[in-house]
Amino acid sequence: MEESDLLKSQGFQVLKEINQGAFARIFLVNNPELGIVAAKVFKNEDFNTEEWDTAGILSKDPTQICPFINQSILAKQFESMTVIFMDYCNMRTLFDLIKTQKDIPIPVIRAMMKQILEGIRYIHSKGIIHRDIKGGNILLHSPPGSGKVILKISGFDIVQIQEHIGKEMMMDVAGTTPFMAPEFHKEDDQGQTLADEKVDIWSAGILFHQLITHSFPFKSPKQVDITQFIEAKHLERPDLIKDNITWDLLTKMLSFDRKERISAENALHHPFFTGEQAKAEILPSAVQLAKAALEALQKVDTTVTLFDADASFSVPLVEIQKIIGMVDPEADMTLLQSKISQPTDSDKFEQKK
């Protein structure tokens, strides 16, 4: 295995392969200098330099500013491959939750969507358009002992950096078809279209629809059904969405006209998140997590953020365990630690950004 051999030659112990995508393979690795991290290995011809440019833009702020992004730590380019080292997220992805087809309580969906939209709001404020928001690119992480789950946006392989923040621009059509905004279905002869950051809001709206209904807003994820939906410009209200406030936000996120589509900033101020009903439905376990986080903040615990102390952002681990089973991040970390071999002098890794 060429990729794992490269990692081993650089002093990394390969613990396991996490994922294999269209452009990269991701491994869980350990090194004395970095600890346990995820290593994303590309062939040089598949590496989008804007992904690393994005990491540079986002790294200017401390993680506490927006913990809902899976941070890249450093990158190294070799003769035929490039490796990006990223924070390791110890649970599964949002796709894994969705594919269980189990009902997720609205208070949990609300907190998850709030984390996702805050992550999107943050990258948009930096002029970064993700272009591939989907369940598989939303990682779940539970800091051992925290009792909470943090959703982190990952998969910046096809990111677009805006020349002028918030302004429309010509860009290549890219993404995963069922999550692509209507404007990405109108490319010119060069495969480009006029679009802006609102393509990510559409994708997040599709996710929102999936979390509530276990389905897409079109008959099937086949191209013919997606095209029919886009051309008809009609979003049918599912029977499962009985609440008018929820439906209002979803229709604003899935507006076929990008100029009418709600922004991440405005979505976060929508009554679905800020109304009296939203406040009343916050889970008691989420309130307890926020209370513990506030006490930790008062003790100057730098691992805790202001978002942790806000119960409206809290996703209790126990709620996720009800959906995907009794995952145990602490036990998993103990198991990983047991696999780590003792470092030798040759294992030292010189960090080069």
PDB file of C-alpha atoms in Angstrom, residues 111-286:
ATOM      1  CA  ALA A 111     -28.846  21.714  17.944  1.00  0.00           C
ATOM      2  CA  MET A 112     -27.103  19.796  15.148  1.00  0.00           C
ATOM      3  CA  MET A 113     -28.336  22.197  12.476  1.00  0.00           C
ATOM      4  CA  LYS A 114     -27.301  25.138  14.626  1.00  0.00           C
ATOM      5  CA  GLN A 115     -23.748  23.773  14.817  1.00  0.00           C
ATOM      6  CA  ILE A 116     -23.652  23.130  11.060  1.00  0.00           C
ATOM      7  CA  LEU A 117     -25.000  26.565  10.177  1.00  0.00           C
ATOM      8  CA  GLU A 118     -22.582  28.261  12.565  1.00  0.00           C
ATOM      9  CA  GLY A 119     -19.744  26.420  10.824  1.00  0.00           C
ATOM     10  CA  ILE A 120     -21.079  27.511   7.431  1.00  0.00           C
ATOM     11  CA  ARG A 121     -21.583  31.090   8.638  1.00  0.00           C
ATOM     12  CA  TYR A 122     -17.963  31.165   9.787  1.00  0.00           C
ATOM     13  CA  ILE A 123     -16.409  29.885   6.554  1.00  0.00           C
ATOM     14  CA  HIS A 124     -18.639  32.190   4.506  1.00  0.00           C
ATOM     15  CA  SER A 125     -17.415  35.146   6.570  1.00  0.00           C
ATOM     16  CA  LYS A 126     -13.918  34.217   5.364  1.00  0.00           C
ATOM     17  CA  GLY A 127     -14.948  34.040   1.704  1.00  0.00           C
ATOM     18  CA  ILE A 128     -14.864  30.241   1.613  1.00  0.00           C
ATOM     19  CA  ILE A 129     -17.534  28.259  -0.247  1.00  0.00           C
ATOM     20  CA  HIS A 130     -17.471  24.565   0.663  1.00  0.00           C
ATOM     21  CA  ARG A 131     -19.475  23.247  -2.334  1.00  0.00           C
ATOM     22  CA  ASP A 132     -19.859  19.714  -0.925  1.00  0.00           C
ATOM     23  CA  ILE A 133     -21.894  19.963   2.265  1.00  0.00           C
ATOM     24  CA  LYS A 134     -23.426  16.511   2.866  1.00  0.00           C
ATOM     25  CA  GLY A 135     -23.780  13.989   5.672  1.00  0.00           C
ATOM     26  CA  GLY A 136     -20.519  12.221   4.863  1.00  0.00           C
ATOM     27  CA  ASN A 137     -18.618  15.508   5.239  1.00  0.00           C
ATOM     28  CA  ILE A 138     -20.044  16.299   8.683  1.00  0.00           C
ATOM     29  CA  LEU A 139     -17.891  14.466  11.223  1.00  0.00           C
ATOM     30  CA  LEU A 140     -19.005  13.672  14.761  1.00  0.00           C
ATOM     31  CA  HIS A 141     -16.587  14.108  17.646  1.00  0.00           C
ATOM     32  CA  SER A 142     -17.076  13.530  21.350  1.00  0.00           C
ATOM     33  CA  PRO A 143     -14.177  14.800  23.488  1.00  0.00           C
ATOM     34  CA  PRO A 144     -13.531  11.943  25.963  1.00  0.00           C
ATOM     35  CA  GLY A 145     -15.326  12.575  29.230  1.00  0.00           C
ATOM     36  CA  SER A 146     -17.360  15.504  27.876  1.00  0.00           C
ATOM     37  CA  GLY A 147     -20.680  13.735  27.321  1.00  0.00           C
ATOM     38  CA  LYS A 148     -21.318  15.923  24.263  1.00  0.00           C
ATOM     39  CA  VAL A 149     -21.035  15.610  20.494  1.00  0.00           C
ATOM     40  CA  ILE A 150     -19.564  18.291  18.243  1.00  0.00           C
ATOM     41  CA  LEU A 151     -20.334  18.312  14.520  1.00  0.00           C
ATOM     42  CA  LYS A 152     -17.386  19.342  12.363  1.00  0.00           C
ATOM     43  CA  ILE A 153     -17.463  20.307   8.700  1.00  0.00           C
ATOM     44  CA  SER A 154     -14.787  18.464   6.724  1.00  0.00           C
ATOM     45  CA  GLY A 155     -14.113  17.555   3.096  1.00  0.00           C
ATOM     46  CA  PHE A 156     -12.703  20.812   1.730  1.00  0.00           C
ATOM     47  CA  ASP A 157     -11.435  19.025  -1.413  1.00  0.00           C
ATOM     48  CA  ILE A 158     -13.402  21.156  -3.876  1.00  0.00           C
ATOM     49  CA  VAL A 159     -13.604  24.403  -1.934  1.00  0.00           C
ATOM     50  CA  GLN A 160     -13.924  27.729  -3.782  1.00  0.00           C
ATOM     51  CA  ILE A 161     -12.365  30.874  -2.334  1.00  0.00           C
ATOM     52  CA  GLN A 162     -14.238  34.043  -3.295  1.00  0.00           C
ATOM     53  CA  GLU A 163     -12.310  36.949  -4.779  1.00  0.00           C
ATOM     54  CA  HIS A 164     -14.762  39.301  -3.088  1.00  0.00           C
ATOM     55  CA  ILE A 165     -16.493  37.974   0.030  1.00  0.00           C
ATOM     56  CA  GLY A 166     -20.237  37.583  -0.427  1.00  0.00           C
ATOM     57  CA  LYS A 167     -20.185  38.366  -4.153  1.00  0.00           C
ATOM     58  CA  GLU A 168     -21.352  36.047  -6.929  1.00  0.00           C
ATOM     59  CA  MET A 169     -18.720  34.669  -9.272  1.00  0.00           C
ATOM     60  CA  MET A 170     -18.251  32.219 -12.109  1.00  0.00           C
ATOM     61  CA  MET A 171     -17.179  28.852 -10.741  1.00  0.00           C
ATOM     62  CA  ASP A 172     -16.894  25.244 -11.845  1.00  0.00           C
ATOM     63  CA  VAL A 173     -19.904  23.078 -11.171  1.00  0.00           C
ATOM     64  CA  ALA A 174     -18.875  20.750  -8.355  1.00  0.00           C
ATOM     65  CA  GLY A 175     -20.285  18.697  -5.519  1.00  0.00           C
ATOM     66  CA  THR A 176     -22.387  15.600  -4.871  1.00  0.00           C
ATOM     67  CA  THR A 177     -25.368  15.644  -7.227  1.00  0.00           C
ATOM     68  CA  PRO A 178     -28.290  15.153  -4.775  1.00  0.00           C
ATOM     69  CA  PHE A 179     -26.959  18.045  -2.659  1.00  0.00           C
ATOM     70  CA  MET A 180     -26.136  20.433  -5.514  1.00  0.00           C
ATOM     71  CA  ALA A 181     -28.029  23.726  -5.672  1.00  0.00           C
ATOM     72  CA  PRO A 182     -30.250  24.522  -8.703  1.00  0.00           C
ATOM     73  CA  GLU A 183     -27.677  26.975 -10.059  1.00  0.00           C
ATOM     74  CA  PHE A 184     -25.208  24.077 -10.321  1.00  0.00           C
ATOM     75  CA  HIS A 185     -27.567  22.402 -12.779  1.00  0.00           C
ATOM     76  CA  LYS A 186     -27.171  25.249 -15.304  1.00  0.00           C
ATOM     77  CA  GLU A 187     -23.532  25.117 -16.364  1.00  0.00           C
ATOM     78  CA  ASP A 188     -22.216  26.678 -19.569  1.00  0.00           C
ATOM     79  CA  ASP A 189     -20.085  25.015 -22.243  1.00  0.00           C
ATOM     80  CA  GLN A 190     -17.046  25.266 -19.970  1.00  0.00           C
ATOM     81  CA  GLY A 191     -18.847  23.567 -17.080  1.00  0.00           C
ATOM     82  CA  GLN A 192     -19.164  26.823 -15.146  1.00  0.00           C
ATOM     83  CA  THR A 193     -22.059  28.740 -13.628  1.00  0.00           C
ATOM     84  CA  LEU A 194     -22.717  32.009 -11.826  1.00  0.00           C
ATOM     85  CA  ALA A 195     -23.104  31.250  -8.111  1.00  0.00           C
ATOM     86  CA  ASP A 196     -22.223  32.349  -4.599  1.00  0.00           C
ATOM     87  CA  GLU A 197     -21.980  30.985  -1.051  1.00  0.00           C
ATOM     88  CA  LYS A 198     -25.718  30.198  -1.027  1.00  0.00           C
ATOM     89  CA  VAL A 199     -24.950  26.867  -2.731  1.00  0.00           C
ATOM     90  CA  ASP A 200     -23.914  25.651   0.733  1.00  0.00           C
ATOM     91  CA  ILE A 201     -27.225  26.740   2.246  1.00  0.00           C
ATOM     92  CA  TRP A 202     -29.122  24.642  -0.289  1.00  0.00           C
ATOM     93  CA  SER A 203     -26.963  21.615   0.578  1.00  0.00           C
ATOM     94  CA  ALA A 204     -27.549  22.189   4.293  1.00  0.00           C
ATOM     95  CA  GLY A 205     -31.278  22.430   3.541  1.00  0.00           C
ATOM     96  CA  ILE A 206     -31.173  19.013   1.879  1.00  0.00           C
ATOM     97  CA  LEU A 207     -29.468  17.677   5.022  1.00  0.00           C
ATOM     98  CA  PHE A 208     -32.130  19.324   7.185  1.00  0.00           C
ATOM     99  CA  HIS A 209     -34.833  17.630   5.095  1.00  0.00           C
ATOM    100  CA  GLN A 210     -33.072  14.265   5.450  1.00  0.00           C
ATOM    101  CA  LEU A 211     -32.711  14.565   9.217  1.00  0.00           C
ATOM    102  CA  ILE A 212     -36.436  15.157   9.629  1.00  0.00           C
ATOM    103  CA  THR A 213     -37.917  12.908   6.933  1.00  0.00           C
ATOM    104  CA  HIS A 214     -35.185  10.296   6.215  1.00  0.00           C
ATOM    105  CA  SER A 215     -35.487  11.211   2.537  1.00  0.00           C
ATOM    106  CA  PHE A 216     -34.569  13.698  -0.175  1.00  0.00           C
ATOM    107  CA  PRO A 217     -37.170  16.273  -1.302  1.00  0.00           C
ATOM    108  CA  PHE A 218     -37.291  14.505  -4.685  1.00  0.00           C
ATOM    109  CA  LYS A 219     -38.496  11.033  -5.661  1.00  0.00           C
ATOM    110  CA  SER A 220     -35.014   9.470  -5.705  1.00  0.00           C
ATOM    111  CA  PRO A 221     -31.355  10.555  -5.920  1.00  0.00           C
ATOM    112  CA  LYS A 222     -31.309   9.588  -9.603  1.00  0.00           C
ATOM    113  CA  GLN A 223     -30.380  12.385 -11.999  1.00  0.00           C
ATOM    114  CA  VAL A 224     -33.709  12.243 -13.847  1.00  0.00           C
ATOM    115  CA  ASP A 225     -35.693  12.773 -10.631  1.00  0.00           C
ATOM    116  CA  ILE A 226     -33.393  15.546  -9.413  1.00  0.00           C
ATOM    117  CA  THR A 227     -33.670  17.341 -12.768  1.00  0.00           C
ATOM    118  CA  GLN A 228     -37.467  17.042 -12.701  1.00  0.00           C
ATOM    119  CA  PHE A 229     -37.527  18.531  -9.178  1.00  0.00           C
ATOM    120  CA  ILE A 230     -35.225  21.421 -10.108  1.00  0.00           C
ATOM    121  CA  GLU A 231     -37.192  22.243 -13.264  1.00  0.00           C
ATOM    122  CA  ALA A 232     -40.573  22.056 -11.508  1.00  0.00           C
ATOM    123  CA  LYS A 233     -39.367  24.434  -8.775  1.00  0.00           C
ATOM    124  CA  HIS A 234     -41.825  22.945  -6.308  1.00  0.00           C
ATOM    125  CA  LEU A 235     -40.953  21.841  -2.774  1.00  0.00           C
ATOM    126  CA  GLU A 236     -43.686  19.572  -1.435  1.00  0.00           C
ATOM    127  CA  ARG A 237     -44.365  19.716   2.286  1.00  0.00           C
ATOM    128  CA  PRO A 238     -43.804  16.256   3.840  1.00  0.00           C
ATOM    129  CA  ASP A 239     -46.428  14.889   6.221  1.00  0.00           C
ATOM    130  CA  LEU A 240     -43.718  14.577   8.889  1.00  0.00           C
ATOM    131  CA  ILE A 241     -43.235  18.357   8.992  1.00  0.00           C
ATOM    132  CA  LYS A 242     -46.294  19.589  10.849  1.00  0.00           C
ATOM    133  CA  ASP A 243     -44.673  22.600  12.507  1.00  0.00           C
ATOM    134  CA  ASN A 244     -44.986  25.813  10.468  1.00  0.00           C
ATOM    135  CA  ILE A 245     -41.806  27.349  11.877  1.00  0.00           C
ATOM    136  CA  THR A 246     -39.746  24.327  10.833  1.00  0.00           C
ATOM    137  CA  TRP A 247     -41.319  24.364   7.379  1.00  0.00           C
ATOM    138  CA  ASP A 248     -40.675  28.087   6.981  1.00  0.00           C
ATOM    139  CA  LEU A 249     -36.947  27.696   7.639  1.00  0.00           C
ATOM    140  CA  LEU A 250     -36.685  24.705   5.319  1.00  0.00           C
ATOM    141  CA  THR A 251     -38.398  26.564   2.460  1.00  0.00           C
ATOM    142  CA  LYS A 252     -36.067  29.518   2.944  1.00  0.00           C
ATOM    143  CA  MET A 253     -33.007  27.246   2.819  1.00  0.00           C
ATOM    144  CA  LEU A 254     -34.346  25.390  -0.220  1.00  0.00           C
ATOM    145  CA  SER A 255     -35.363  28.444  -2.214  1.00  0.00           C
ATOM    146  CA  PHE A 256     -34.842  27.686  -5.913  1.00  0.00           C
ATOM    147  CA  ASP A 257     -33.784  31.317  -6.426  1.00  0.00           C
ATOM    148  CA  ARG A 258     -30.395  31.798  -4.792  1.00  0.00           C
ATOM    149  CA  LYS A 259     -31.070  35.515  -4.356  1.00  0.00           C
ATOM    150  CA  GLU A 260     -34.098  34.658  -2.206  1.00  0.00           C
ATOM    151  CA  ARG A 261     -32.308  31.881  -0.309  1.00  0.00           C
ATOM    152  CA  ILE A 262     -31.592  32.646   3.329  1.00  0.00           C
ATOM    153  CA  SER A 263     -27.992  33.195   4.471  1.00  0.00           C
ATOM    154  CA  ALA A 264     -26.380  31.174   7.261  1.00  0.00           C
ATOM    155  CA  GLU A 265     -26.292  34.312   9.414  1.00  0.00           C
ATOM    156  CA  ASN A 266     -30.011  34.957   8.984  1.00  0.00           C
ATOM    157  CA  ALA A 267     -30.904  31.288   9.349  1.00  0.00           C
ATOM    158  CA  LEU A 268     -29.306  31.268  12.801  1.00  0.00           C
ATOM    159  CA  HIS A 269     -31.665  34.101  13.782  1.00  0.00           C
ATOM    160  CA  HIS A 270     -34.748  32.302  12.464  1.00  0.00           C
ATOM    161  CA  PRO A 271     -37.484  31.520  15.038  1.00  0.00           C
ATOM    162  CA  PHE A 272     -36.746  27.802  14.576  1.00  0.00           C
ATOM    163  CA  PHE A 273     -33.592  28.490  16.614  1.00  0.00           C
ATOM    164  CA  THR A 274     -34.523  31.608  18.588  1.00  0.00           C
ATOM    165  CA  GLY A 275     -38.268  31.366  19.275  1.00  0.00           C
ATOM    166  CA  GLU A 276     -39.976  30.513  22.547  1.00  0.00           C
ATOM    167  CA  GLN A 277     -40.728  27.002  21.319  1.00  0.00           C
ATOM    168  CA  ALA A 278     -37.050  26.414  20.570  1.00  0.00           C
ATOM    169  CA  LYS A 279     -36.065  27.586  24.044  1.00  0.00           C
ATOM    170  CA  ALA A 280     -38.740  25.468  25.727  1.00  0.00           C
ATOM    171  CA  GLU A 281     -37.664  22.318  23.857  1.00  0.00           C
ATOM    172  CA  ILE A 282     -33.991  22.381  24.880  1.00  0.00           C
ATOM    173  CA  LEU A 283     -33.280  19.008  26.480  1.00  0.00           C
ATOM    174  CA  PRO A 284     -32.518  18.905  30.231  1.00  0.00           C
ATOM    175  CA  SER A 285     -29.347  16.932  29.433  1.00  0.00           C
ATOM    176  CA  ALA A 286     -28.246  19.759  27.109  1.00  0.00           C
TER     177      ALA A 286
END
